[in-house]
Amino acid sequence: MNYLAHVYLSGNHNLLKIGNFMADSIKGNDYEKFDTEIKKGILLHRHIDSFTDSHPIYRKSKHRLHEKYGLYSGVIMDILYDHFLAKNWSIYSDEKLEKYANDFYKLLEANRNILTDKIISMMPYMIARNWFVSYATISGMEMILFQMDYKTKHRANMQEAILELKDFYFEFESEFFLFFEELILSCQYKLKELNGV
């Protein structure tokens, strides 16, 4: 799952959202130096990644991309699943996606002092191009995939995955719905475990 899903699956816990959002830039046991709620977010992020990578539905989706995009098929698939979350946002939240996104960007700005350097350098692009809202449209997805591909020096031509998204749209979306329901439940259990409930 990509950024929007990670934040959404953190519930209404602000520091947990931040930890989950920036977890990819925190390696190994480095998470130990953070506040308790940030730590929980990092551990939740790792749980989401592990659950996702091993899930048969997600693997089925990703398999459609593997031959063409190789190692980058997982990165692309994470972004495509965020598209279906954003597009179907009203199913999962009573709050408008635009407000949810703006509130999260403000949360990042207000907590800049605890963010990693990687996140701080990424934030201006993310906010200016409103990634969370952009995920909801095909044109927004093209822009995000192009940006991701730019970071890899265009080794994977990730923006071309829009073709696969269009060709297999119904299959990807159907698989997303099934997978995401299971992921939500798994995260609820993981949060109880992290909170000692």
PDB file of C-alpha atoms in Angstrom:
ATOM      1  CA  MET A   1       0.000   0.000   0.000  1.00  0.00           C
ATOM      2  CA  ASN A   2       1.139   3.538  -0.654  1.00  0.00           C
ATOM      3  CA  TYR A   3       0.986   6.776   1.363  1.00  0.00           C
ATOM      4  CA  LEU A   4      -2.765   7.375   1.471  1.00  0.00           C
ATOM      5  CA  ALA A   5      -3.587   3.858   2.664  1.00  0.00           C
ATOM      6  CA  HIS A   6      -0.864   3.918   5.319  1.00  0.00           C
ATOM      7  CA  VAL A   7      -2.203   7.157   6.776  1.00  0.00           C
ATOM      8  CA  TYR A   8      -5.841   6.020   6.569  1.00  0.00           C
ATOM      9  CA  LEU A   9      -5.088   2.718   8.320  1.00  0.00           C
ATOM     10  CA  SER A  10      -3.615   4.640  11.266  1.00  0.00           C
ATOM     11  CA  GLY A  11      -7.095   5.751  12.331  1.00  0.00           C
ATOM     12  CA  ASN A  12      -7.467   9.080  14.129  1.00  0.00           C
ATOM     13  CA  HIS A  13      -4.105   9.010  15.913  1.00  0.00           C
ATOM     14  CA  ASN A  14      -1.987  11.916  14.685  1.00  0.00           C
ATOM     15  CA  LEU A  15       1.464  10.796  15.801  1.00  0.00           C
ATOM     16  CA  LEU A  16       0.708   7.257  14.704  1.00  0.00           C
ATOM     17  CA  LYS A  17      -0.171   8.623  11.257  1.00  0.00           C
ATOM     18  CA  ILE A  18       3.163  10.423  11.091  1.00  0.00           C
ATOM     19  CA  GLY A  19       5.109   7.337  12.154  1.00  0.00           C
ATOM     20  CA  ASN A  20       3.292   5.189   9.624  1.00  0.00           C
ATOM     21  CA  PHE A  21       3.794   7.772   6.876  1.00  0.00           C
ATOM     22  CA  MET A  22       7.552   8.152   7.323  1.00  0.00           C
ATOM     23  CA  ALA A  23       8.381   4.552   8.269  1.00  0.00           C
ATOM     24  CA  ASP A  24      10.052   3.691   4.948  1.00  0.00           C
ATOM     25  CA  SER A  25      12.847   6.131   5.745  1.00  0.00           C
ATOM     26  CA  ILE A  26      13.518   4.560   9.159  1.00  0.00           C
ATOM     27  CA  LYS A  27      15.619   1.408   8.996  1.00  0.00           C
ATOM     28  CA  GLY A  28      16.070  -1.465  11.421  1.00  0.00           C
ATOM     29  CA  ASN A  29      15.985  -0.544  15.103  1.00  0.00           C
ATOM     30  CA  ASP A  30      16.303   3.205  14.450  1.00  0.00           C
ATOM     31  CA  TYR A  31      12.591   3.469  15.286  1.00  0.00           C
ATOM     32  CA  GLU A  32      13.484   2.983  18.981  1.00  0.00           C
ATOM     33  CA  LYS A  33      14.591   6.614  19.290  1.00  0.00           C
ATOM     34  CA  PHE A  34      11.103   7.971  18.566  1.00  0.00           C
ATOM     35  CA  ASP A  35       8.130   8.782  20.786  1.00  0.00           C
ATOM     36  CA  THR A  36       5.894   5.808  21.712  1.00  0.00           C
ATOM     37  CA  GLU A  37       3.069   6.743  19.333  1.00  0.00           C
ATOM     38  CA  ILE A  38       5.504   7.333  16.455  1.00  0.00           C
ATOM     39  CA  LYS A  39       7.004   3.896  17.165  1.00  0.00           C
ATOM     40  CA  LYS A  40       3.560   2.314  16.971  1.00  0.00           C
ATOM     41  CA  GLY A  41       3.020   3.956  13.594  1.00  0.00           C
ATOM     42  CA  ILE A  42       6.318   2.598  12.282  1.00  0.00           C
ATOM     43  CA  LEU A  43       5.500  -0.906  13.522  1.00  0.00           C
ATOM     44  CA  LEU A  44       2.014  -0.691  12.029  1.00  0.00           C
ATOM     45  CA  HIS A  45       3.567   0.334   8.703  1.00  0.00           C
ATOM     46  CA  ARG A  46       5.828  -2.709   8.777  1.00  0.00           C
ATOM     47  CA  HIS A  47       2.839  -4.924   9.570  1.00  0.00           C
ATOM     48  CA  ILE A  48       0.914  -3.466   6.597  1.00  0.00           C
ATOM     49  CA  ASP A  49       3.861  -4.068   4.252  1.00  0.00           C
ATOM     50  CA  SER A  50       4.312  -7.645   5.437  1.00  0.00           C
ATOM     51  CA  PHE A  51       0.588  -8.435   5.237  1.00  0.00           C
ATOM     52  CA  THR A  52       0.341  -6.876   1.780  1.00  0.00           C
ATOM     53  CA  ASP A  53       3.413  -8.495   0.233  1.00  0.00           C
ATOM     54  CA  SER A  54       2.344 -11.986   1.285  1.00  0.00           C
ATOM     55  CA  HIS A  55      -1.375 -11.702   0.503  1.00  0.00           C
ATOM     56  CA  PRO A  56      -2.574 -13.862  -2.432  1.00  0.00           C
ATOM     57  CA  ILE A  57      -5.000 -11.223  -3.770  1.00  0.00           C
ATOM     58  CA  TYR A  58      -2.338  -8.515  -3.834  1.00  0.00           C
ATOM     59  CA  ARG A  59       0.128 -10.939  -5.405  1.00  0.00           C
ATOM     60  CA  LYS A  60      -2.430 -11.778  -8.090  1.00  0.00           C
ATOM     61  CA  SER A  61      -2.797  -8.069  -8.910  1.00  0.00           C
ATOM     62  CA  LYS A  62       0.953  -7.511  -8.930  1.00  0.00           C
ATOM     63  CA  HIS A  63       1.565 -10.511 -11.161  1.00  0.00           C
ATOM     64  CA  ARG A  64      -0.057  -8.656 -14.089  1.00  0.00           C
ATOM     65  CA  LEU A  65       2.730  -6.084 -13.889  1.00  0.00           C
ATOM     66  CA  HIS A  66       5.703  -8.279 -13.091  1.00  0.00           C
ATOM     67  CA  GLU A  67       6.838  -9.271 -16.565  1.00  0.00           C
ATOM     68  CA  LYS A  68       6.992  -5.679 -17.792  1.00  0.00           C
ATOM     69  CA  TYR A  69       8.096  -3.822 -14.639  1.00  0.00           C
ATOM     70  CA  GLY A  70      10.033  -6.460 -12.681  1.00  0.00           C
ATOM     71  CA  LEU A  71      11.183  -5.263  -9.260  1.00  0.00           C
ATOM     72  CA  TYR A  72       9.126  -2.086  -9.642  1.00  0.00           C
ATOM     73  CA  SER A  73       5.824  -3.961 -10.022  1.00  0.00           C
ATOM     74  CA  GLY A  74       5.231  -3.802  -6.250  1.00  0.00           C
ATOM     75  CA  VAL A  75       5.858  -0.050  -6.136  1.00  0.00           C
ATOM     76  CA  ILE A  76       3.417   0.471  -8.997  1.00  0.00           C
ATOM     77  CA  MET A  77       0.815  -1.847  -7.485  1.00  0.00           C
ATOM     78  CA  ASP A  78       0.924   0.048  -4.184  1.00  0.00           C
ATOM     79  CA  ILE A  79       0.162   3.266  -6.054  1.00  0.00           C
ATOM     80  CA  LEU A  80      -2.629   1.652  -8.076  1.00  0.00           C
ATOM     81  CA  TYR A  81      -4.302   0.379  -4.904  1.00  0.00           C
ATOM     82  CA  ASP A  82      -4.107   3.907  -3.458  1.00  0.00           C
ATOM     83  CA  HIS A  83      -5.972   5.026  -6.586  1.00  0.00           C
ATOM     84  CA  PHE A  84      -8.874   2.734  -5.753  1.00  0.00           C
ATOM     85  CA  LEU A  85      -8.889   3.903  -2.135  1.00  0.00           C
ATOM     86  CA  ALA A  86      -8.993   7.559  -3.221  1.00  0.00           C
ATOM     87  CA  LYS A  87     -11.572   6.947  -5.942  1.00  0.00           C
ATOM     88  CA  ASN A  88     -13.850   5.080  -3.523  1.00  0.00           C
ATOM     89  CA  TRP A  89     -13.013   7.253  -0.515  1.00  0.00           C
ATOM     90  CA  SER A  90     -16.659   7.860   0.447  1.00  0.00           C
ATOM     91  CA  ILE A  91     -17.029   4.127   1.162  1.00  0.00           C
ATOM     92  CA  TYR A  92     -14.324   4.292   3.808  1.00  0.00           C
ATOM     93  CA  SER A  93     -14.705   7.754   5.300  1.00  0.00           C
ATOM     94  CA  ASP A  94     -17.439  10.319   6.004  1.00  0.00           C
ATOM     95  CA  GLU A  95     -14.873  13.102   5.580  1.00  0.00           C
ATOM     96  CA  LYS A  96     -14.195  14.579   2.138  1.00  0.00           C
ATOM     97  CA  LEU A  97     -10.859  13.451   0.720  1.00  0.00           C
ATOM     98  CA  GLU A  98      -9.844  17.082   0.052  1.00  0.00           C
ATOM     99  CA  LYS A  99     -10.284  17.989   3.737  1.00  0.00           C
ATOM    100  CA  TYR A 100      -8.599  14.794   4.919  1.00  0.00           C
ATOM    101  CA  ALA A 101      -5.607  15.520   2.691  1.00  0.00           C
ATOM    102  CA  ASN A 102      -5.325  19.173   3.763  1.00  0.00           C
ATOM    103  CA  ASP A 103      -5.560  18.246   7.437  1.00  0.00           C
ATOM    104  CA  PHE A 104      -2.770  15.708   7.022  1.00  0.00           C
ATOM    105  CA  TYR A 105      -0.514  18.161   5.176  1.00  0.00           C
ATOM    106  CA  LYS A 106      -1.050  20.647   8.030  1.00  0.00           C
ATOM    107  CA  LEU A 107      -0.222  17.896  10.529  1.00  0.00           C
ATOM    108  CA  LEU A 108       3.086  17.287   8.773  1.00  0.00           C
ATOM    109  CA  GLU A 109       3.923  21.000   8.751  1.00  0.00           C
ATOM    110  CA  ALA A 110       3.099  21.295  12.465  1.00  0.00           C
ATOM    111  CA  ASN A 111       5.391  18.362  13.293  1.00  0.00           C
ATOM    112  CA  ARG A 112       8.261  19.129  10.936  1.00  0.00           C
ATOM    113  CA  ASN A 113      10.735  18.860  13.845  1.00  0.00           C
ATOM    114  CA  ILE A 114      10.171  15.096  14.165  1.00  0.00           C
ATOM    115  CA  LEU A 115      10.112  14.232  10.451  1.00  0.00           C
ATOM    116  CA  THR A 116      12.984  12.533   8.660  1.00  0.00           C
ATOM    117  CA  ASP A 117      15.038  14.483   6.123  1.00  0.00           C
ATOM    118  CA  LYS A 118      13.605  12.343   3.313  1.00  0.00           C
ATOM    119  CA  ILE A 119      10.041  13.306   4.230  1.00  0.00           C
ATOM    120  CA  ILE A 120      10.915  16.991   4.640  1.00  0.00           C
ATOM    121  CA  SER A 121      12.469  17.095   1.157  1.00  0.00           C
ATOM    122  CA  MET A 122       9.456  15.293  -0.354  1.00  0.00           C
ATOM    123  CA  MET A 123       6.739  17.375   1.315  1.00  0.00           C
ATOM    124  CA  PRO A 124       6.782  20.449  -0.978  1.00  0.00           C
ATOM    125  CA  TYR A 125       6.151  18.287  -4.066  1.00  0.00           C
ATOM    126  CA  MET A 126       3.539  16.189  -2.324  1.00  0.00           C
ATOM    127  CA  ILE A 127       1.596  19.199  -1.045  1.00  0.00           C
ATOM    128  CA  ALA A 128       1.947  21.331  -4.203  1.00  0.00           C
ATOM    129  CA  ARG A 129       0.636  18.500  -6.370  1.00  0.00           C
ATOM    130  CA  ASN A 130      -1.827  17.303  -3.716  1.00  0.00           C
ATOM    131  CA  TRP A 131      -0.905  13.636  -4.061  1.00  0.00           C
ATOM    132  CA  PHE A 132      -3.701  12.266  -1.880  1.00  0.00           C
ATOM    133  CA  VAL A 133      -6.409  13.892  -3.998  1.00  0.00           C
ATOM    134  CA  SER A 134      -4.515  13.261  -7.254  1.00  0.00           C
ATOM    135  CA  TYR A 135      -4.621   9.509  -6.612  1.00  0.00           C
ATOM    136  CA  ALA A 136      -8.365   9.574  -7.362  1.00  0.00           C
ATOM    137  CA  THR A 137      -8.055  10.363 -11.089  1.00  0.00           C
ATOM    138  CA  ILE A 138      -6.298   8.723 -14.020  1.00  0.00           C
ATOM    139  CA  SER A 139      -4.558  11.991 -14.920  1.00  0.00           C
ATOM    140  CA  GLY A 140      -3.411  12.376 -11.329  1.00  0.00           C
ATOM    141  CA  MET A 141      -2.082   8.836 -11.389  1.00  0.00           C
ATOM    142  CA  GLU A 142      -0.115   9.537 -14.558  1.00  0.00           C
ATOM    143  CA  MET A 143       1.536  12.510 -12.863  1.00  0.00           C
ATOM    144  CA  ILE A 144       2.399  10.519  -9.715  1.00  0.00           C
ATOM    145  CA  LEU A 145       3.757   7.532 -11.650  1.00  0.00           C
ATOM    146  CA  PHE A 146       5.880   9.878 -13.774  1.00  0.00           C
ATOM    147  CA  GLN A 147       7.294  11.471 -10.610  1.00  0.00           C
ATOM    148  CA  MET A 148       8.055   8.064  -9.114  1.00  0.00           C
ATOM    149  CA  ASP A 149       9.750   7.023 -12.351  1.00  0.00           C
ATOM    150  CA  TYR A 150      11.822  10.215 -12.356  1.00  0.00           C
ATOM    151  CA  LYS A 151      13.216   9.202  -8.957  1.00  0.00           C
ATOM    152  CA  THR A 152      14.419   5.918 -10.486  1.00  0.00           C
ATOM    153  CA  LYS A 153      16.061   7.773 -13.400  1.00  0.00           C
ATOM    154  CA  HIS A 154      13.360   6.338 -15.699  1.00  0.00           C
ATOM    155  CA  ARG A 155      14.633   2.781 -15.346  1.00  0.00           C
ATOM    156  CA  ALA A 156      11.121   1.293 -15.205  1.00  0.00           C
ATOM    157  CA  ASN A 157       8.885   3.602 -17.288  1.00  0.00           C
ATOM    158  CA  MET A 158       6.343   3.406 -14.484  1.00  0.00           C
ATOM    159  CA  GLN A 159       3.983   5.916 -16.079  1.00  0.00           C
ATOM    160  CA  GLU A 160       3.258   3.316 -18.756  1.00  0.00           C
ATOM    161  CA  ALA A 161       1.419   1.282 -16.084  1.00  0.00           C
ATOM    162  CA  ILE A 162      -1.582   3.519 -16.807  1.00  0.00           C
ATOM    163  CA  LEU A 163      -2.105   1.193 -19.788  1.00  0.00           C
ATOM    164  CA  GLU A 164      -2.362  -1.853 -17.505  1.00  0.00           C
ATOM    165  CA  LEU A 165      -4.569   0.104 -15.122  1.00  0.00           C
ATOM    166  CA  LYS A 166      -7.005   0.835 -17.965  1.00  0.00           C
ATOM    167  CA  ASP A 167      -6.812  -2.669 -19.466  1.00  0.00           C
ATOM    168  CA  PHE A 168      -7.449  -4.469 -16.161  1.00  0.00           C
ATOM    169  CA  TYR A 169      -9.413  -1.779 -14.323  1.00  0.00           C
ATOM    170  CA  PHE A 170     -12.325  -3.977 -13.243  1.00  0.00           C
ATOM    171  CA  GLU A 171     -10.023  -6.797 -12.091  1.00  0.00           C
ATOM    172  CA  PHE A 172      -7.728  -4.482 -10.112  1.00  0.00           C
ATOM    173  CA  GLU A 173     -10.640  -2.691  -8.449  1.00  0.00           C
ATOM    174  CA  SER A 174     -12.444  -5.910  -7.527  1.00  0.00           C
ATOM    175  CA  GLU A 175      -9.250  -7.326  -6.027  1.00  0.00           C
ATOM    176  CA  PHE A 176      -8.613  -4.097  -4.134  1.00  0.00           C
ATOM    177  CA  PHE A 177     -12.027  -4.213  -2.426  1.00  0.00           C
ATOM    178  CA  LEU A 178     -11.546  -7.799  -1.271  1.00  0.00           C
ATOM    179  CA  PHE A 179      -7.972  -7.230  -0.135  1.00  0.00           C
ATOM    180  CA  PHE A 180      -8.576  -3.920   1.631  1.00  0.00           C
ATOM    181  CA  GLU A 181     -11.379  -5.282   3.818  1.00  0.00           C
ATOM    182  CA  GLU A 182      -8.999  -7.939   5.103  1.00  0.00           C
ATOM    183  CA  LEU A 183      -6.215  -5.404   5.578  1.00  0.00           C
ATOM    184  CA  ILE A 184      -8.471  -3.097   7.616  1.00  0.00           C
ATOM    185  CA  LEU A 185      -9.335  -5.959   9.985  1.00  0.00           C
ATOM    186  CA  SER A 186      -5.711  -7.014  10.277  1.00  0.00           C
ATOM    187  CA  CYS A 187      -4.677  -3.449  11.173  1.00  0.00           C
ATOM    188  CA  GLN A 188      -7.407  -3.191  13.791  1.00  0.00           C
ATOM    189  CA  TYR A 189      -6.030  -6.305  15.502  1.00  0.00           C
ATOM    190  CA  LYS A 190      -2.456  -5.032  15.177  1.00  0.00           C
ATOM    191  CA  LEU A 191      -3.383  -1.689  16.771  1.00  0.00           C
ATOM    192  CA  LYS A 192      -4.992  -3.499  19.706  1.00  0.00           C
ATOM    193  CA  GLU A 193      -1.804  -5.519  20.107  1.00  0.00           C
ATOM    194  CA  LEU A 194       0.370  -2.385  19.958  1.00  0.00           C
ATOM    195  CA  ASN A 195      -1.859  -0.679  22.515  1.00  0.00           C
ATOM    196  CA  GLY A 196      -1.747  -3.707  24.815  1.00  0.00           C
ATOM    197  CA  VAL A 197      -5.494  -4.294  24.597  1.00  0.00           C
TER     198      VAL A 197
END
